[in-house]
């Protein structure tokens, strides 16, 4: 297949592009490299040293059967996007190219507006470019489990059978997103479903949980192919952060009581899920939703698993419950269905102590690159009304 990966320089996009290329597909990547610039804005960088986009692509193309094309540009620039869509004529478009940090979207008005504009208008451009140049291409769009929030009923895969006043219907599952970032995914989902209905496009919305891990078989081949690994308080995600914190001798930052439960998956399963979606496209006009995670954990459980693994490696980890900078339920019911990717053949890499060991070892290997100043969360989601609150940064002073 001819696969266009939008956002293919990022944490999920890069290993996915390599995996699909290794599987024999013809690949093109488009990325405006904004994620690298956001590191500069936040004064952070990946735990692992990563090469420039050009150097990585060159390193892969030295060995690839069919080289990957790299297009540096913005999906908000319709001429750019339309140009590559018309030139490359993909059979599948995998869309990762969004601002993906919930805390970043909640920093202030500017970051909320940037996130909503980048994500919602970007996806609208993608839909128009597909309709214009490749209407039979399959859009595989990265959404989030966070679209659903934490309802007090089981979460279904995209749709729910409802009986109301004696009549029945299959309707989109109610959305209760928890940040301006998560809201963009809801808006995208509505726009994609609508485009499928009116233009007959075909799309898979992958409602992905929190990703952990760093390596896939392809990123391990050469150190020039290494993936990024975020641990800072804005882009780092729970398990990845906890491993770096333990390795750095920093308290493990559980927000609030730690009963927040989410779906999680290994990055090796991210790349496989995208491949499974591509290999099993929906019908013309079909909009479908897969819940893309393999296991659910509370953040408190993850923190305890890291403490246990760290102790085995001779590192003493300690959990510290910080005042929660977010507005979210800290104890709640959570049971989300996730069978559709398993039905297509996904064989999950379940979270194991050895995986946590390997993440801890990577963090220990790059310990001198860990900047303790960027670990604590930034911003308070309650905003200016709460400016009188004790600042979170005083916790460790
Ligand atoms: P990332 O920030 O590492 O990668 C996103 C890439 O898209 C970056 O390389 C960035 O430069 C690029 N990009 C952003 N806006 C762009 C634009 N307007 N034009 C062109 N390129 C643009 O994020 P990630 O962790 O790889 O996430 C990828 C996707 O998966 C996102 O849509 C995210 O919401 C979703 N997702 C991620 C996770 C996770 O835990 N990382 C979980 C669920 C869903
Ligand atoms: N958390 C802590 N301590 C930390 C970091 C996070 O307790 O140091 C808690 C958060 O409060 C939250 C949970 O862990 O309850 C998950 O937070 P996270 O930062 O790991 O992940 P999240 O903000 O939900 O976002 C990540 C990705 C996003 C994706 C989402 C999937 O950044 O792109 O959409 O996971 S989901 O969570 O299913 O919505």
Coordinates of C-alpha atoms in Angstrom, one line a residue, residues 52-386:
X52 CA 17.2 15.5 13.0
X53 CA 14.3 14.4 10.8
X54 CA 16.6 14.3 7.7
X55 CA 19.3 12.3 9.4
X56 CA 16.8 9.7 10.7
X57 CA 15.2 9.3 7.3
X58 CA 18.6 9.0 5.6
X59 CA 19.7 6.4 8.2
X60 CA 16.5 4.3 7.4
X61 CA 16.7 4.8 3.7
X62 CA 20.3 3.4 3.7
X63 CA 18.7 0.0 4.4
X64 CA 15.1 0.3 3.2
X65 CA 13.9 -1.6 0.2
X66 CA 11.8 1.4 -0.8
X67 CA 12.9 4.7 0.6
X68 CA 10.6 6.8 2.7
X69 CA 9.9 10.3 1.3
X70 CA 10.0 13.2 3.9
X71 CA 7.9 16.3 3.2
X72 CA 8.4 19.1 5.8
X73 CA 5.3 21.2 6.0
X74 CA 2.1 22.0 7.9
X75 CA -1.2 20.3 7.5
X76 CA -2.7 23.8 8.1
X77 CA -1.1 24.9 4.8
X78 CA -3.7 23.5 2.4
X79 CA -1.6 24.1 -0.7
X80 CA 1.2 22.0 0.9
X81 CA -1.1 19.2 2.0
X82 CA -3.1 19.1 -1.2
X83 CA 0.1 19.1 -3.2
X84 CA 1.5 16.0 -1.4
X85 CA -1.9 14.2 -1.5
X86 CA -2.1 14.8 -5.2
X87 CA 1.5 13.8 -5.9
X88 CA 1.7 10.7 -3.6
X89 CA -1.9 9.5 -4.1
X90 CA -2.0 7.4 -0.9
X91 CA -4.2 4.3 -0.4
X92 CA -4.1 5.1 3.4
X93 CA -3.5 8.3 5.3
X94 CA -2.4 7.8 9.0
X95 CA -3.0 11.1 10.8
X96 CA -0.9 11.7 13.9
X97 CA -0.2 15.4 13.2
X98 CA -1.8 17.1 16.2
X99 CA -0.8 18.9 19.4
X100 CA -1.2 16.0 21.8
X101 CA -0.6 17.2 25.3
X102 CA -3.6 17.9 27.5
X103 CA -1.5 20.0 30.0
X104 CA -0.1 22.1 27.1
X105 CA -3.6 22.8 25.9
X106 CA -4.5 24.0 29.4
X107 CA -1.5 26.3 30.0
X108 CA -3.4 29.5 29.0
X109 CA -5.7 30.9 26.3
X110 CA -2.9 31.0 23.6
X111 CA -2.1 27.4 24.0
X112 CA -5.8 26.3 24.1
X113 CA -6.4 28.3 20.9
X114 CA -3.3 26.9 19.2
X115 CA -4.3 23.4 20.1
X116 CA -7.8 23.7 18.9
X117 CA -6.9 25.5 15.7
X118 CA -4.0 23.1 14.9
X119 CA -6.0 19.9 15.5
X120 CA -9.5 20.7 14.3
X121 CA -8.6 22.8 11.2
X122 CA -5.7 20.4 10.4
X123 CA -8.1 17.4 10.4
X124 CA -10.6 19.4 8.3
X125 CA -7.9 20.1 5.8
X126 CA -6.9 16.4 5.7
X127 CA -10.6 15.5 5.0
X128 CA -10.8 18.0 2.2
X129 CA -7.4 16.9 0.7
X130 CA -8.5 13.2 0.7
X131 CA -11.9 14.1 -0.8
X132 CA -10.1 16.2 -3.5
X133 CA -7.3 13.8 -4.5
X134 CA -7.8 10.3 -3.0
X135 CA -11.4 9.8 -2.2
X136 CA -11.1 6.0 -1.8
X137 CA -8.1 6.3 0.5
X138 CA -8.6 5.1 4.1
X139 CA -8.1 7.7 6.8
X140 CA -6.7 6.2 10.0
X141 CA -7.0 8.9 12.5
X142 CA -5.5 8.9 16.0
X143 CA -8.2 9.8 18.5
X144 CA -8.1 9.2 22.3
X145 CA -9.8 7.2 24.9
X146 CA -10.1 10.5 26.7
X147 CA -13.0 11.4 24.4
X148 CA -15.3 9.3 26.6
X149 CA -14.2 10.7 30.0
X150 CA -15.0 8.5 32.9
X151 CA -18.7 7.7 32.8
X152 CA -20.3 5.5 35.5
X153 CA -21.2 2.8 32.8
X154 CA -19.1 0.6 30.6
X155 CA -17.5 2.4 27.6
X156 CA -18.3 0.9 24.3
X157 CA -16.3 1.1 21.0
X158 CA -17.6 4.4 19.6
X159 CA -21.3 3.6 19.6
X160 CA -24.0 2.6 22.1
X161 CA -27.4 1.0 21.6
X162 CA -30.0 3.3 23.3
X163 CA -33.6 2.7 24.0
X164 CA -35.6 5.9 24.6
X165 CA -39.3 6.2 25.0
X166 CA -39.9 2.8 23.4
X167 CA -37.6 3.4 20.4
X168 CA -34.1 2.1 19.8
X169 CA -31.1 3.5 18.0
X170 CA -27.3 3.0 17.7
X171 CA -25.8 6.4 18.6
X172 CA -22.3 7.8 19.2
X173 CA -21.2 7.0 22.7
X174 CA -21.5 10.1 24.9
X175 CA -18.4 12.3 25.0
X176 CA -17.1 13.9 28.2
X177 CA -13.5 15.0 27.4
X178 CA -11.3 16.4 30.2
X179 CA -9.2 19.1 28.5
X180 CA -9.2 21.5 25.6
X181 CA -6.9 19.0 23.9
X182 CA -9.2 16.0 24.5
X183 CA -12.1 18.2 23.2
X184 CA -10.2 18.6 19.8
X185 CA -10.5 14.8 19.4
X186 CA -14.2 14.9 19.9
X187 CA -14.6 17.7 17.4
X188 CA -12.4 15.8 14.9
X189 CA -14.5 12.6 15.4
X190 CA -17.7 14.5 14.5
X191 CA -16.1 16.1 11.4
X192 CA -14.7 12.8 10.2
X193 CA -18.0 10.9 10.7
X194 CA -19.8 13.7 8.9
X195 CA -17.3 13.6 5.9
X196 CA -17.8 9.8 5.7
X197 CA -21.6 10.4 5.6
X198 CA -21.7 13.2 3.0
X199 CA -18.7 12.3 0.8
X200 CA -18.5 8.5 1.2
X201 CA -15.0 8.6 2.7
X202 CA -13.8 5.7 4.7
X203 CA -12.3 6.2 8.1
X204 CA -11.1 4.5 11.3
X205 CA -10.9 6.6 14.5
X206 CA -8.4 4.9 16.8
X207 CA -9.3 5.9 20.3
X208 CA -5.9 5.3 21.8
X209 CA -5.1 5.1 25.5
X210 CA -1.9 6.3 27.1
X211 CA 1.2 4.9 25.3
X212 CA 4.3 3.7 27.2
X213 CA 7.6 2.4 26.1
X214 CA 10.0 3.6 23.5
X215 CA 11.5 0.9 21.4
X216 CA 10.1 -1.2 18.5
X217 CA 12.3 -3.7 16.6
X218 CA 13.0 -1.1 13.9
X219 CA 14.1 1.8 16.2
X220 CA 16.6 -0.6 17.8
X221 CA 18.4 -1.3 14.5
X222 CA 20.6 1.8 14.7
X223 CA 21.0 4.5 17.3
X224 CA 20.3 7.1 14.6
X225 CA 16.7 5.6 14.5
X226 CA 16.0 6.0 18.2
X227 CA 12.6 7.3 19.2
X228 CA 11.9 10.3 21.4
X229 CA 11.0 9.8 25.1
X230 CA 9.2 12.6 27.0
X231 CA 9.4 12.8 30.7
X232 CA 8.7 16.5 31.5
X233 CA 5.6 17.7 33.3
X234 CA 3.8 18.8 30.1
X235 CA 4.5 16.1 27.5
X236 CA 5.6 13.2 29.6
X237 CA 2.9 10.6 30.2
X238 CA 2.3 8.6 33.4
X239 CA 4.3 5.4 33.2
X240 CA 7.2 6.9 31.2
X241 CA 7.5 9.7 33.7
X242 CA 7.4 7.5 36.7
X243 CA 10.3 5.4 35.4
X244 CA 12.4 8.5 34.8
X245 CA 11.5 9.9 38.1
X246 CA 12.5 6.7 40.0
X247 CA 15.8 6.6 38.1
X248 CA 16.5 10.3 38.8
X249 CA 15.8 9.8 42.6
X250 CA 12.8 12.2 42.2
X251 CA 9.6 11.3 44.0
X252 CA 7.0 9.6 41.8
X253 CA 4.4 12.2 41.1
X254 CA 1.0 10.7 41.6
X255 CA -1.6 13.5 41.2
X256 CA -4.2 13.4 43.9
X257 CA -5.3 10.1 45.3
X258 CA -4.1 8.2 42.3
X259 CA -7.3 6.3 41.6
X260 CA -7.5 7.8 38.1
X261 CA -7.9 4.7 35.8
X262 CA -7.0 4.8 32.1
X263 CA -6.4 2.4 29.2
X264 CA -2.7 1.8 28.4
X265 CA -0.7 0.2 25.7
X266 CA 2.9 -0.6 24.7
X267 CA 4.2 1.4 21.7
X268 CA 4.9 -1.9 19.9
X269 CA 1.1 -2.4 20.0
X270 CA 0.5 1.2 18.7
X271 CA 2.4 0.4 15.5
X272 CA 0.7 -3.0 15.1
X273 CA -2.8 -1.6 15.7
X274 CA -2.3 1.0 12.9
X275 CA -1.1 -1.8 10.6
X276 CA -4.1 -3.9 11.4
X277 CA -6.4 -1.0 10.7
X278 CA -4.8 -0.4 7.4
X279 CA -4.9 -4.0 6.3
X280 CA -8.6 -4.2 7.1
X281 CA -10.1 -1.1 5.7
X282 CA -13.8 -0.1 6.3
X283 CA -16.3 0.1 3.4
X284 CA -16.9 3.2 1.4
X285 CA -18.8 5.7 3.5
X286 CA -18.1 3.8 6.8
X287 CA -16.9 5.6 9.9
X288 CA -15.7 3.1 12.6
X289 CA -14.1 3.4 16.0
X290 CA -11.6 1.1 17.6
X291 CA -10.7 1.5 21.3
X292 CA -6.9 1.1 21.1
X293 CA -5.5 0.0 24.4
X294 CA -4.6 -3.4 25.9
X295 CA -5.0 -3.0 29.7
X296 CA -6.3 -0.6 32.2
X297 CA -4.5 0.6 35.4
X298 CA -4.9 3.3 38.0
X299 CA -2.0 5.7 38.2
X300 CA -1.5 4.6 41.8
X301 CA -1.1 1.0 40.6
X302 CA 1.5 2.0 38.0
X303 CA 3.5 4.0 40.5
X304 CA 3.6 1.0 42.9
X305 CA 4.8 -1.3 40.0
X306 CA 7.6 1.1 39.3
X307 CA 8.6 1.3 42.9
X308 CA 8.8 -2.5 43.0
X309 CA 10.8 -2.8 39.8
X310 CA 13.2 0.0 40.9
X311 CA 13.9 -1.8 44.2
X312 CA 15.0 -4.9 42.3
X313 CA 17.5 -2.8 40.4
X314 CA 18.8 -1.3 43.6
X315 CA 17.0 2.1 43.1
X316 CA 14.8 3.4 45.9
X317 CA 11.5 4.8 44.4
X318 CA 9.1 6.8 46.6
X319 CA 5.6 7.8 45.7
X320 CA 4.5 11.4 46.5
X321 CA 0.8 12.4 46.1
X322 CA 0.8 16.0 44.7
X323 CA -2.2 18.2 44.7
X324 CA -3.9 17.4 41.4
X325 CA -3.2 20.2 38.9
X326 CA -6.0 18.7 36.7
X327 CA -9.8 18.6 37.1
X328 CA -10.6 14.9 37.0
X329 CA -12.2 12.2 39.1
X330 CA -9.6 10.5 41.3
X331 CA -11.8 7.5 42.1
X332 CA -14.3 6.3 39.6
X333 CA -15.7 3.3 37.7
X334 CA -13.9 2.4 34.5
X335 CA -14.5 -0.5 32.2
X336 CA -13.9 0.1 28.5
X337 CA -14.5 -2.5 25.8
X338 CA -11.5 -3.1 23.5
X339 CA -12.2 -6.1 21.3
X340 CA -12.2 -4.9 17.7
X341 CA -8.4 -4.8 17.3
X342 CA -8.1 -8.2 19.1
X343 CA -10.6 -9.6 16.7
X344 CA -8.4 -8.4 13.8
X345 CA -5.4 -10.3 15.3
X346 CA -3.7 -8.0 17.8
X347 CA -1.5 -10.0 20.2
X348 CA -0.9 -7.5 23.0
X349 CA 2.4 -6.9 24.7
X350 CA 1.0 -6.8 28.2
X351 CA 2.8 -4.6 30.8
X352 CA 5.4 -6.7 32.5
X353 CA 8.0 -6.1 35.2
X354 CA 10.7 -6.7 32.5
X355 CA 9.3 -3.9 30.4
X356 CA 9.4 -1.6 33.4
X357 CA 12.9 -2.8 34.1
X358 CA 14.0 -2.0 30.6
X359 CA 12.5 1.5 30.8
X360 CA 14.2 2.1 34.1
X361 CA 17.5 0.9 32.6
X362 CA 17.1 3.4 29.7
X363 CA 16.4 6.1 32.2
X364 CA 19.5 5.1 34.2
X365 CA 21.6 5.0 31.0
X366 CA 20.6 8.6 30.1
X367 CA 20.4 9.9 33.8
X368 CA 22.8 12.8 33.0
X369 CA 20.2 14.1 30.5
X370 CA 17.4 14.3 33.0
X371 CA 16.6 17.9 34.0
X372 CA 14.9 17.8 37.4
X373 CA 13.6 21.3 36.9
X374 CA 11.1 20.2 34.2
X375 CA 9.6 17.2 36.0
X376 CA 6.9 18.9 38.1
X377 CA 3.6 19.7 36.4
X378 CA 3.1 23.2 35.0
X379 CA 0.0 25.2 35.3
X380 CA -3.2 24.7 37.2
X381 CA -6.2 23.7 35.2
X382 CA -8.6 25.6 37.4
X383 CA -7.0 28.8 36.0
X384 CA -6.9 32.3 37.3
X385 CA -9.7 31.8 39.7
X386 CA -7.4 29.6 41.8

